[in-house]
PDB file of C-alpha atoms in Angstrom:
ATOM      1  CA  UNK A   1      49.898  20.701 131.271  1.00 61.00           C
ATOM      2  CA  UNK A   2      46.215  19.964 132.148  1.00 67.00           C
ATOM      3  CA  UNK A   3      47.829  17.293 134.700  1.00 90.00           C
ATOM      4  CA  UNK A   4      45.430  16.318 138.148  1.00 95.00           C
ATOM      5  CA  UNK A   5      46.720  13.702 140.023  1.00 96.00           C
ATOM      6  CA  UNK A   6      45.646  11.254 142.894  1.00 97.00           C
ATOM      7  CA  UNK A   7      47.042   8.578 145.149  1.00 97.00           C
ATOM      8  CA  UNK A   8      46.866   5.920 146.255  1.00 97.00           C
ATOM      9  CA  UNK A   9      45.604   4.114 142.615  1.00 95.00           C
ATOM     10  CA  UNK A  10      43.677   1.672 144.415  1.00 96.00           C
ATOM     11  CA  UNK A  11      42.983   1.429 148.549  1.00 96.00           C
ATOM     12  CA  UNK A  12      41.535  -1.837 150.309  1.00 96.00           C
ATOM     13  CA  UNK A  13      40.222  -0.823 153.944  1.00 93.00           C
ATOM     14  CA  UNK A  14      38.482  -2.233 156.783  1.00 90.00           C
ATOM     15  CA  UNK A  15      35.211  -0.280 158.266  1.00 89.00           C
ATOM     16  CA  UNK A  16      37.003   0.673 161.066  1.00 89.00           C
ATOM     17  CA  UNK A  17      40.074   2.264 159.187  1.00 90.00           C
ATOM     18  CA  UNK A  18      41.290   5.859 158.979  1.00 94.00           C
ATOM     19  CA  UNK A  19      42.623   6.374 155.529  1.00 96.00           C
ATOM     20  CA  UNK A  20      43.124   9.621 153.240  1.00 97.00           C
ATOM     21  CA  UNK A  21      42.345  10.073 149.547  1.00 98.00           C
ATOM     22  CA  UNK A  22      45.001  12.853 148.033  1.00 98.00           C
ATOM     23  CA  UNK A  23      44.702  14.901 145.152  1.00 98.00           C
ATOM     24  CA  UNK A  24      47.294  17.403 143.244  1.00 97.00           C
ATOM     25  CA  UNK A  25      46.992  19.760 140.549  1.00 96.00           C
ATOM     26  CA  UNK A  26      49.320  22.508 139.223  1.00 91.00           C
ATOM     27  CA  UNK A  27      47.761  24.455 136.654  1.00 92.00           C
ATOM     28  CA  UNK A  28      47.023  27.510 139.178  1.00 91.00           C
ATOM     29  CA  UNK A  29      43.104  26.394 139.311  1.00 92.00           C
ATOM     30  CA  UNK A  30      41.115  27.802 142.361  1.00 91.00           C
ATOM     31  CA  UNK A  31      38.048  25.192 142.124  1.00 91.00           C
ATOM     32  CA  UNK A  32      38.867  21.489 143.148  1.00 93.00           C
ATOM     33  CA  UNK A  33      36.315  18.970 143.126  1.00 94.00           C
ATOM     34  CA  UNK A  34      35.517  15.507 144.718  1.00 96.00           C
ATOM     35  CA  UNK A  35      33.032  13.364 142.670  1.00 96.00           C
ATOM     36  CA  UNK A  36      32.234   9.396 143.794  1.00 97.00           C
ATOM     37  CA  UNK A  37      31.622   7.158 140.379  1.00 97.00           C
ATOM     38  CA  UNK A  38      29.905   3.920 141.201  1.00 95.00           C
ATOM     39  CA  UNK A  39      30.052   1.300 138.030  1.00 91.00           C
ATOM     40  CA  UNK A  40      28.458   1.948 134.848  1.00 87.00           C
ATOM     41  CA  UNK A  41      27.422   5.389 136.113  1.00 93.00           C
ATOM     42  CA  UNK A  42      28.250   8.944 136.127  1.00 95.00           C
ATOM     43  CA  UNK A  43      30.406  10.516 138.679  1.00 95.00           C
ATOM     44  CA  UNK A  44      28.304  11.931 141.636  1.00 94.00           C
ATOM     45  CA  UNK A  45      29.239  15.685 142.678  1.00 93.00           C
ATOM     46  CA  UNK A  46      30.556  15.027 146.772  1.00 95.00           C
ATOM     47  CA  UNK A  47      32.283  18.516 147.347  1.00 93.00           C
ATOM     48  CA  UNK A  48      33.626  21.887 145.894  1.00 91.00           C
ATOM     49  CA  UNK A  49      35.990  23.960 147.051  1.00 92.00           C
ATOM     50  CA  UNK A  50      36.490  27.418 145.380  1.00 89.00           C
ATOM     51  CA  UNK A  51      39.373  29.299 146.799  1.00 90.00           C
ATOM     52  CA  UNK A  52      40.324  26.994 149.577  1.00 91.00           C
ATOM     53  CA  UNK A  53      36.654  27.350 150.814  1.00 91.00           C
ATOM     54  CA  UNK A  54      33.719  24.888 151.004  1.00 91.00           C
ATOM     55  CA  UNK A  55      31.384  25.957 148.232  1.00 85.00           C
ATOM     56  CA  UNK A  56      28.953  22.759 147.816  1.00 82.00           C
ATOM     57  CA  UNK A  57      28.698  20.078 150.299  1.00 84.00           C
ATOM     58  CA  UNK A  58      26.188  17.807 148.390  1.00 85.00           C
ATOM     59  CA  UNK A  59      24.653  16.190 151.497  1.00 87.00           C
ATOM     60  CA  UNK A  60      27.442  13.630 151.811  1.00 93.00           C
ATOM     61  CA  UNK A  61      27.565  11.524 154.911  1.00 94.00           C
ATOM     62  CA  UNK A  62      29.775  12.914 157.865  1.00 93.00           C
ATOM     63  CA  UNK A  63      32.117   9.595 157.171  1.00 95.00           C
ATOM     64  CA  UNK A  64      33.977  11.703 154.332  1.00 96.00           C
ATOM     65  CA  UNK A  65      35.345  14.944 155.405  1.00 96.00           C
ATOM     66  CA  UNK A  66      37.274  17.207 152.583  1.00 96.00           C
ATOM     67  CA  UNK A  67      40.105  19.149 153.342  1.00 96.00           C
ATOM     68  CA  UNK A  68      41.684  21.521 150.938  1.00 95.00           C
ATOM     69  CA  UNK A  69      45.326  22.701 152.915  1.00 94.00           C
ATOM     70  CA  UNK A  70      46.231  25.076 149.924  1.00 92.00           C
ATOM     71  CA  UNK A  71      44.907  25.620 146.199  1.00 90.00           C
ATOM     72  CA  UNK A  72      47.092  22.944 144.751  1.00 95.00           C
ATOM     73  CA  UNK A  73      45.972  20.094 147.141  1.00 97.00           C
ATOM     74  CA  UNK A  74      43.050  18.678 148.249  1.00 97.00           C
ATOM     75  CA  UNK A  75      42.164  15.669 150.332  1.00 98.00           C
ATOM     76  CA  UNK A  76      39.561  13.373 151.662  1.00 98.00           C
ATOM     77  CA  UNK A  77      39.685  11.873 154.625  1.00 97.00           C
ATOM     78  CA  UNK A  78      37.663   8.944 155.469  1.00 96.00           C
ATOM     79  CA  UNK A  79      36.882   7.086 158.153  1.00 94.00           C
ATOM     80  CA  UNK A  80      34.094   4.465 159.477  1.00 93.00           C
ATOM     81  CA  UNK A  81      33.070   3.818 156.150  1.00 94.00           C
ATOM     82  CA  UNK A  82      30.185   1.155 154.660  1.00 95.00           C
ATOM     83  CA  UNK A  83      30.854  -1.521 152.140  1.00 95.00           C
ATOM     84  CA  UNK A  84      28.276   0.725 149.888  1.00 95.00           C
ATOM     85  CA  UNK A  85      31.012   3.152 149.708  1.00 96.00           C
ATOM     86  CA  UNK A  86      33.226   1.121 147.663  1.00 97.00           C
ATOM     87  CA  UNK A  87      33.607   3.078 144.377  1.00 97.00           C
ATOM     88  CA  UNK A  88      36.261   4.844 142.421  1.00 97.00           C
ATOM     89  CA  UNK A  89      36.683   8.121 143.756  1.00 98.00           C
ATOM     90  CA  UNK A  90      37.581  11.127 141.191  1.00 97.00           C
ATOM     91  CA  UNK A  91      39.300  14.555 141.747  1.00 97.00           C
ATOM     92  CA  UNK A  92      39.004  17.309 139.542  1.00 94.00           C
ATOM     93  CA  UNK A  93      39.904  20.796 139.192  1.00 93.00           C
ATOM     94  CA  UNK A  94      38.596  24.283 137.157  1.00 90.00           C
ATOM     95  CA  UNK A  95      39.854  27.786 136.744  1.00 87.00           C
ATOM     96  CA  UNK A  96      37.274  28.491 139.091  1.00 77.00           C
ATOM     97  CA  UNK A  97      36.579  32.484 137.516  1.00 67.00           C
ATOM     98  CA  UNK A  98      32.929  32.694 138.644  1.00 59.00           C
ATOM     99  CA  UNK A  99      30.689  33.434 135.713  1.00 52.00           C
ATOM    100  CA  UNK A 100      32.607  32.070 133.262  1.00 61.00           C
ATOM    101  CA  UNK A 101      31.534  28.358 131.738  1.00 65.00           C
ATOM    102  CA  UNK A 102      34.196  25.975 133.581  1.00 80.00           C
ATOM    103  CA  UNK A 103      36.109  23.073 131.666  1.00 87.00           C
ATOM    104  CA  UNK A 104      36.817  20.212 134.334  1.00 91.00           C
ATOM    105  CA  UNK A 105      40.179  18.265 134.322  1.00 93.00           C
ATOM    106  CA  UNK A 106      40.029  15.268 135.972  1.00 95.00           C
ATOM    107  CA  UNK A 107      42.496  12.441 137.617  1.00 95.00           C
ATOM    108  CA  UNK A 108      42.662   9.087 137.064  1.00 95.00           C
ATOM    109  CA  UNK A 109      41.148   8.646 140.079  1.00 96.00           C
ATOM    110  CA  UNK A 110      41.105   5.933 143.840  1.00 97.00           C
ATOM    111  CA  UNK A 111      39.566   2.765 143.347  1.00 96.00           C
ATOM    112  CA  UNK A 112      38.352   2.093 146.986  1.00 97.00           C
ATOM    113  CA  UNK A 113      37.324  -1.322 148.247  1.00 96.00           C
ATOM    114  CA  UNK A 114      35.355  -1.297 151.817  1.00 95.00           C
ATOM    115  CA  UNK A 115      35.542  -4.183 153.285  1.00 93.00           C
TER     116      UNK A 115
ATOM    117  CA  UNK B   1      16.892  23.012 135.973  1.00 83.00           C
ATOM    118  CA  UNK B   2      19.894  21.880 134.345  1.00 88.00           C
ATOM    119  CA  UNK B   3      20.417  18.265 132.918  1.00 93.00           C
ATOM    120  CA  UNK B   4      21.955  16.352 129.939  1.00 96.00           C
ATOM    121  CA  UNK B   5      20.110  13.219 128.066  1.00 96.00           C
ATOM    122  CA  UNK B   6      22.081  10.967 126.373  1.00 95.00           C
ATOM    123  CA  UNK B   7      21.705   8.196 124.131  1.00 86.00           C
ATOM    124  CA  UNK B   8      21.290   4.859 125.816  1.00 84.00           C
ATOM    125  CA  UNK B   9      23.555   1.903 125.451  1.00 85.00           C
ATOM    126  CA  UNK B  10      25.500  -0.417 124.720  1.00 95.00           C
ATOM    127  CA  UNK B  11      26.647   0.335 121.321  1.00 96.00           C
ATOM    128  CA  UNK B  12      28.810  -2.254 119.408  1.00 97.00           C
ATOM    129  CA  UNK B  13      30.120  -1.376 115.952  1.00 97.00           C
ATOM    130  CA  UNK B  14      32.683  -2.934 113.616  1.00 97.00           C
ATOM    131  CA  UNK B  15      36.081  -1.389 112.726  1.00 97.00           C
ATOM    132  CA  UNK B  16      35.729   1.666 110.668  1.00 97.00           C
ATOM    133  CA  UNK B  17      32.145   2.191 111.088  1.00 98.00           C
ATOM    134  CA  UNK B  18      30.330   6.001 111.524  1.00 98.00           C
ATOM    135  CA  UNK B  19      29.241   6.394 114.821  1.00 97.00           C
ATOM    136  CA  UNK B  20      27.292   8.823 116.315  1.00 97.00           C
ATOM    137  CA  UNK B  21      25.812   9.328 120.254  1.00 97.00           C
ATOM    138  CA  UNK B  22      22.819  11.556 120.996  1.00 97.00           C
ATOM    139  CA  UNK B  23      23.394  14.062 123.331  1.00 98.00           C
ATOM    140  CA  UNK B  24      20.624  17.162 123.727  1.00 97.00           C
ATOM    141  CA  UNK B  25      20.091  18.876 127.149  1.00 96.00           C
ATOM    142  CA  UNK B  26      18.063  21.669 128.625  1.00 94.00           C
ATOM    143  CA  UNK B  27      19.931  24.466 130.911  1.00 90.00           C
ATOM    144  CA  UNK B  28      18.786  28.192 130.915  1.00 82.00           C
ATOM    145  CA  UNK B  29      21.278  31.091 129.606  1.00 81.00           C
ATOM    146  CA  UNK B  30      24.599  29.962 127.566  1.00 84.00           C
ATOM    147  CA  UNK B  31      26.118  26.714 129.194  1.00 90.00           C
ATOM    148  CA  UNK B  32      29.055  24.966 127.781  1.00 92.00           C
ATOM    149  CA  UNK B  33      28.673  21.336 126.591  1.00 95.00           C
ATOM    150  CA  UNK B  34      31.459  18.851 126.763  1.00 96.00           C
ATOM    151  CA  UNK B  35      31.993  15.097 125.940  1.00 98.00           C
ATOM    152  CA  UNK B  36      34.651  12.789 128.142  1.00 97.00           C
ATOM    153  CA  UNK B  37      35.877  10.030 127.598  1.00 97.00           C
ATOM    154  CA  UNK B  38      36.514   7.076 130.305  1.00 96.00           C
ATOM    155  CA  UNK B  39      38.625   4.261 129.116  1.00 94.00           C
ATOM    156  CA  UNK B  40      38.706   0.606 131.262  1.00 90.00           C
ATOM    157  CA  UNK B  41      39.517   1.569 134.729  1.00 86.00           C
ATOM    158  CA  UNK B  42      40.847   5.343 134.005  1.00 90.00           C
ATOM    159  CA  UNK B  43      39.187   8.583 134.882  1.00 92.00           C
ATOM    160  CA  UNK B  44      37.367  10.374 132.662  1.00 94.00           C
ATOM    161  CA  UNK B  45      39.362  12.579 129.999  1.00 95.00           C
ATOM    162  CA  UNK B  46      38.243  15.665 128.347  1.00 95.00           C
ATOM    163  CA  UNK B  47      37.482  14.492 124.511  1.00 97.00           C
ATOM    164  CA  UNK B  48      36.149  18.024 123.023  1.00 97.00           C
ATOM    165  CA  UNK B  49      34.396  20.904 123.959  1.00 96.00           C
ATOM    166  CA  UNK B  50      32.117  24.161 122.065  1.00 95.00           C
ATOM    167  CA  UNK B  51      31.437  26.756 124.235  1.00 91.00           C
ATOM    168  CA  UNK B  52      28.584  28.702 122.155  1.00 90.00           C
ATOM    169  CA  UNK B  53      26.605  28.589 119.759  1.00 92.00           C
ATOM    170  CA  UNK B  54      27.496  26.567 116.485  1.00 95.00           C
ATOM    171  CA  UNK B  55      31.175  25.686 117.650  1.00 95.00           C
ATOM    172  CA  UNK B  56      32.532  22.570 116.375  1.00 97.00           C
ATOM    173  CA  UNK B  57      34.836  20.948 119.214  1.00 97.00           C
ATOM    174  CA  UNK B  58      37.131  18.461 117.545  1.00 97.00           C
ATOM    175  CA  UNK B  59      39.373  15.955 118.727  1.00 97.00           C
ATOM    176  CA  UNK B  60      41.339  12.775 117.787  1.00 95.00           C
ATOM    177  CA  UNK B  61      38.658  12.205 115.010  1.00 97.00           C
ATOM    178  CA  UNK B  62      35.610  13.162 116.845  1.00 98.00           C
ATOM    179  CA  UNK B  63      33.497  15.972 116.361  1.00 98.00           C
ATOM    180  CA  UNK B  64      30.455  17.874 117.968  1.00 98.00           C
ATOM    181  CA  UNK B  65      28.510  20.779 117.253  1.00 98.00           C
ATOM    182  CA  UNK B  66      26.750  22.962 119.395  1.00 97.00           C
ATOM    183  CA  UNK B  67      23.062  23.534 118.165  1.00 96.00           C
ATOM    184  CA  UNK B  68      20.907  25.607 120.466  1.00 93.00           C
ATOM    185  CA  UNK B  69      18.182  25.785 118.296  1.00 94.00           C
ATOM    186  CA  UNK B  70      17.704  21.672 118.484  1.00 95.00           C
ATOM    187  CA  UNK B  71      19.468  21.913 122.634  1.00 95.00           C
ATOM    188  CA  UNK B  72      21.763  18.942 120.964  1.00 97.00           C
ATOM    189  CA  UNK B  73      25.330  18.186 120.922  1.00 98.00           C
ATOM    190  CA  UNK B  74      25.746  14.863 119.111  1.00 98.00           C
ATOM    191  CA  UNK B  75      29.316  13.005 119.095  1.00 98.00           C
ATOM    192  CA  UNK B  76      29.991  11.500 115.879  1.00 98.00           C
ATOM    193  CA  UNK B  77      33.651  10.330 114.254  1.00 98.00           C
ATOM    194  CA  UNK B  78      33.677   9.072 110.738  1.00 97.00           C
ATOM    195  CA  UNK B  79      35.526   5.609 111.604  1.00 96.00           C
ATOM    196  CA  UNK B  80      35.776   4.240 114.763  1.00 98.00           C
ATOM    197  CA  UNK B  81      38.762   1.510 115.771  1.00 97.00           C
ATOM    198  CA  UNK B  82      38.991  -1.062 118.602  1.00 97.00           C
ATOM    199  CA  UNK B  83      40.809   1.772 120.344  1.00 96.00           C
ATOM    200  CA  UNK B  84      37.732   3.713 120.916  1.00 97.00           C
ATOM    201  CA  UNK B  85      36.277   0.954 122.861  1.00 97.00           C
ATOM    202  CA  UNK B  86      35.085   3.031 126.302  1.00 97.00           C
ATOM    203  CA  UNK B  87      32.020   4.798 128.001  1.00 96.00           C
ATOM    204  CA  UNK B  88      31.026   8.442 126.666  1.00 97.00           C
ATOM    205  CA  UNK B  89      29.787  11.163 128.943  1.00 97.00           C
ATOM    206  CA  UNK B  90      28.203  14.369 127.585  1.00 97.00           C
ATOM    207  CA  UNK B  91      28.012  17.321 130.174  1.00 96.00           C
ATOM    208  CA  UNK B  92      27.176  20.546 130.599  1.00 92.00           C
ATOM    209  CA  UNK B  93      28.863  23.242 133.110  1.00 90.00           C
ATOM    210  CA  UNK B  94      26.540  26.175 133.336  1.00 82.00           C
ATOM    211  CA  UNK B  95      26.817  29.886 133.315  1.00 74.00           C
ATOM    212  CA  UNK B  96      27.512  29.880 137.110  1.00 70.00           C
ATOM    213  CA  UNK B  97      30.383  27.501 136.451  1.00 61.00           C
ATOM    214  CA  UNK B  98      30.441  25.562 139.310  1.00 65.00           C
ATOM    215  CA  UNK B  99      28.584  22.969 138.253  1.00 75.00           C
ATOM    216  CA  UNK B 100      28.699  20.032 135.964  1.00 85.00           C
ATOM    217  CA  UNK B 101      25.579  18.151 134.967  1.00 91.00           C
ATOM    218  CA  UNK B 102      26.866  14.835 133.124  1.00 95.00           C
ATOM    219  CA  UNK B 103      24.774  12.594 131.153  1.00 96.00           C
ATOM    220  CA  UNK B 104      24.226   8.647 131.834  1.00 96.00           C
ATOM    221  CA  UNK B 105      27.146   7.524 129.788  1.00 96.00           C
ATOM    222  CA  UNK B 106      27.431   5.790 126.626  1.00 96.00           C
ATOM    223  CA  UNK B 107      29.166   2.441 126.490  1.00 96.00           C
ATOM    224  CA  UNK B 108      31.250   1.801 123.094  1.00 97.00           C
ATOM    225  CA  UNK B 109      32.399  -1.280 121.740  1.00 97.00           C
ATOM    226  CA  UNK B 110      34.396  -1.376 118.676  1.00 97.00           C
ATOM    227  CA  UNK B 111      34.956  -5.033 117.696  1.00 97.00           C
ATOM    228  CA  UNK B 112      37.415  -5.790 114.482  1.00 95.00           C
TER     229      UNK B 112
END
């Protein structure tokens, strides 16, 4: 099963909102990514974690703040966020074996609308 | 550095035509090259892969080989259907791992 999933499918919220973007996977993989795919383009690296840690932070705005509870879940949280972040929001996840040459599984993704 | 260059689109082809994409890229040491597919409104799905040199990844009619000598890792199936209507991403993950480099995308459209 190379199975990653996410919820909500789609989210609507105000700037002022609190909301949380989840993501699942359950194929024992220890690197879980957070990408941001804007139309017609290709997804955007946000955040890795490798074993539950922070690995790469790609300069993203203190609005989006990753959490990763255990090494099947990972979430983003997101709050005071711009109309510019509207944008379908991807998870993915890799064995996460350093040195070896990772395949990336990916979800079917959050379509967020910022109102 | 790393990156991926891909052939630019929109491509629109009739039923049953040969397609093929342009994919090379530059990375240093022995990365692993992928293509993905991302169908109206989905996330992106692995389509194939080739890990070293001169693999063939093959999948659901499509097939890639990985050429160092020409950097290139071209999609091509023999005849595409309206079902293969979607964007194509190329990518590379490099020998760290960690990271993905993807290309710009590819937008198919199969009309019948």
């Amino acid at each position: 099963d190379t199975e990653v999933t996410q919820t909500p499918k789609h989210l609507v919220m105000g700037m002022t909102n609190k909301k949380s973007l989840k993501c699942e996977q359950h194929m024992g993989h220890r690197a879980m990514y957070w990408y941001k795919q804007k139309a017609k383009k290709p997804p955007e690296l946000m955040f890795v974690y490798s074993y539950e840690k922070l690995s790469i932070n790609e300069s993203v705005p203190s609005r989006f703040s990753p959490e990763c509870p255990n090494s099947s879940l990972l979430n983003l949280h997101l709050h005071a966020l711009q109309p510019e972040d509207s944008a379908l929001y991807l998870c993915a996840s890799s064995q996460g074996s350093s040195g070896r040459r990772e395949t990336q599984y990916f979800g079917p993704g959050t379509r967020l609308l910022v109102l | 550095g790393n990156s991926v260059t891909q052939m630019e689109g929109p491509v629109t082809l009739s039923e049953e035509a040969f397609l093929t994409i342009n994919c090379t890229y530059t990375a240093t040491g022995y990365p692993s090259l992928f293509w993905y597919v991302q169908y109206p409104g989905e996330g992106l799905q692995l389509l194939l892969k080739a890990t070293k040199a001169d693999d063939k990844g093959s999948n659901k009619g499509f097939e890639a080989t990985y050429r160092k000598e020409t950097t290139s890792f071209h999609l091509e199936k023999g005849s595409v259907q309206v079902s293969d209507s979607a964007v194509y991403f190329c990518a590379l993950s490099d020998q760290a791992g960690n990271q993905f480099y993807f290309g710009t995308g590819t937008s198919l459209t199969v009309i019948p």
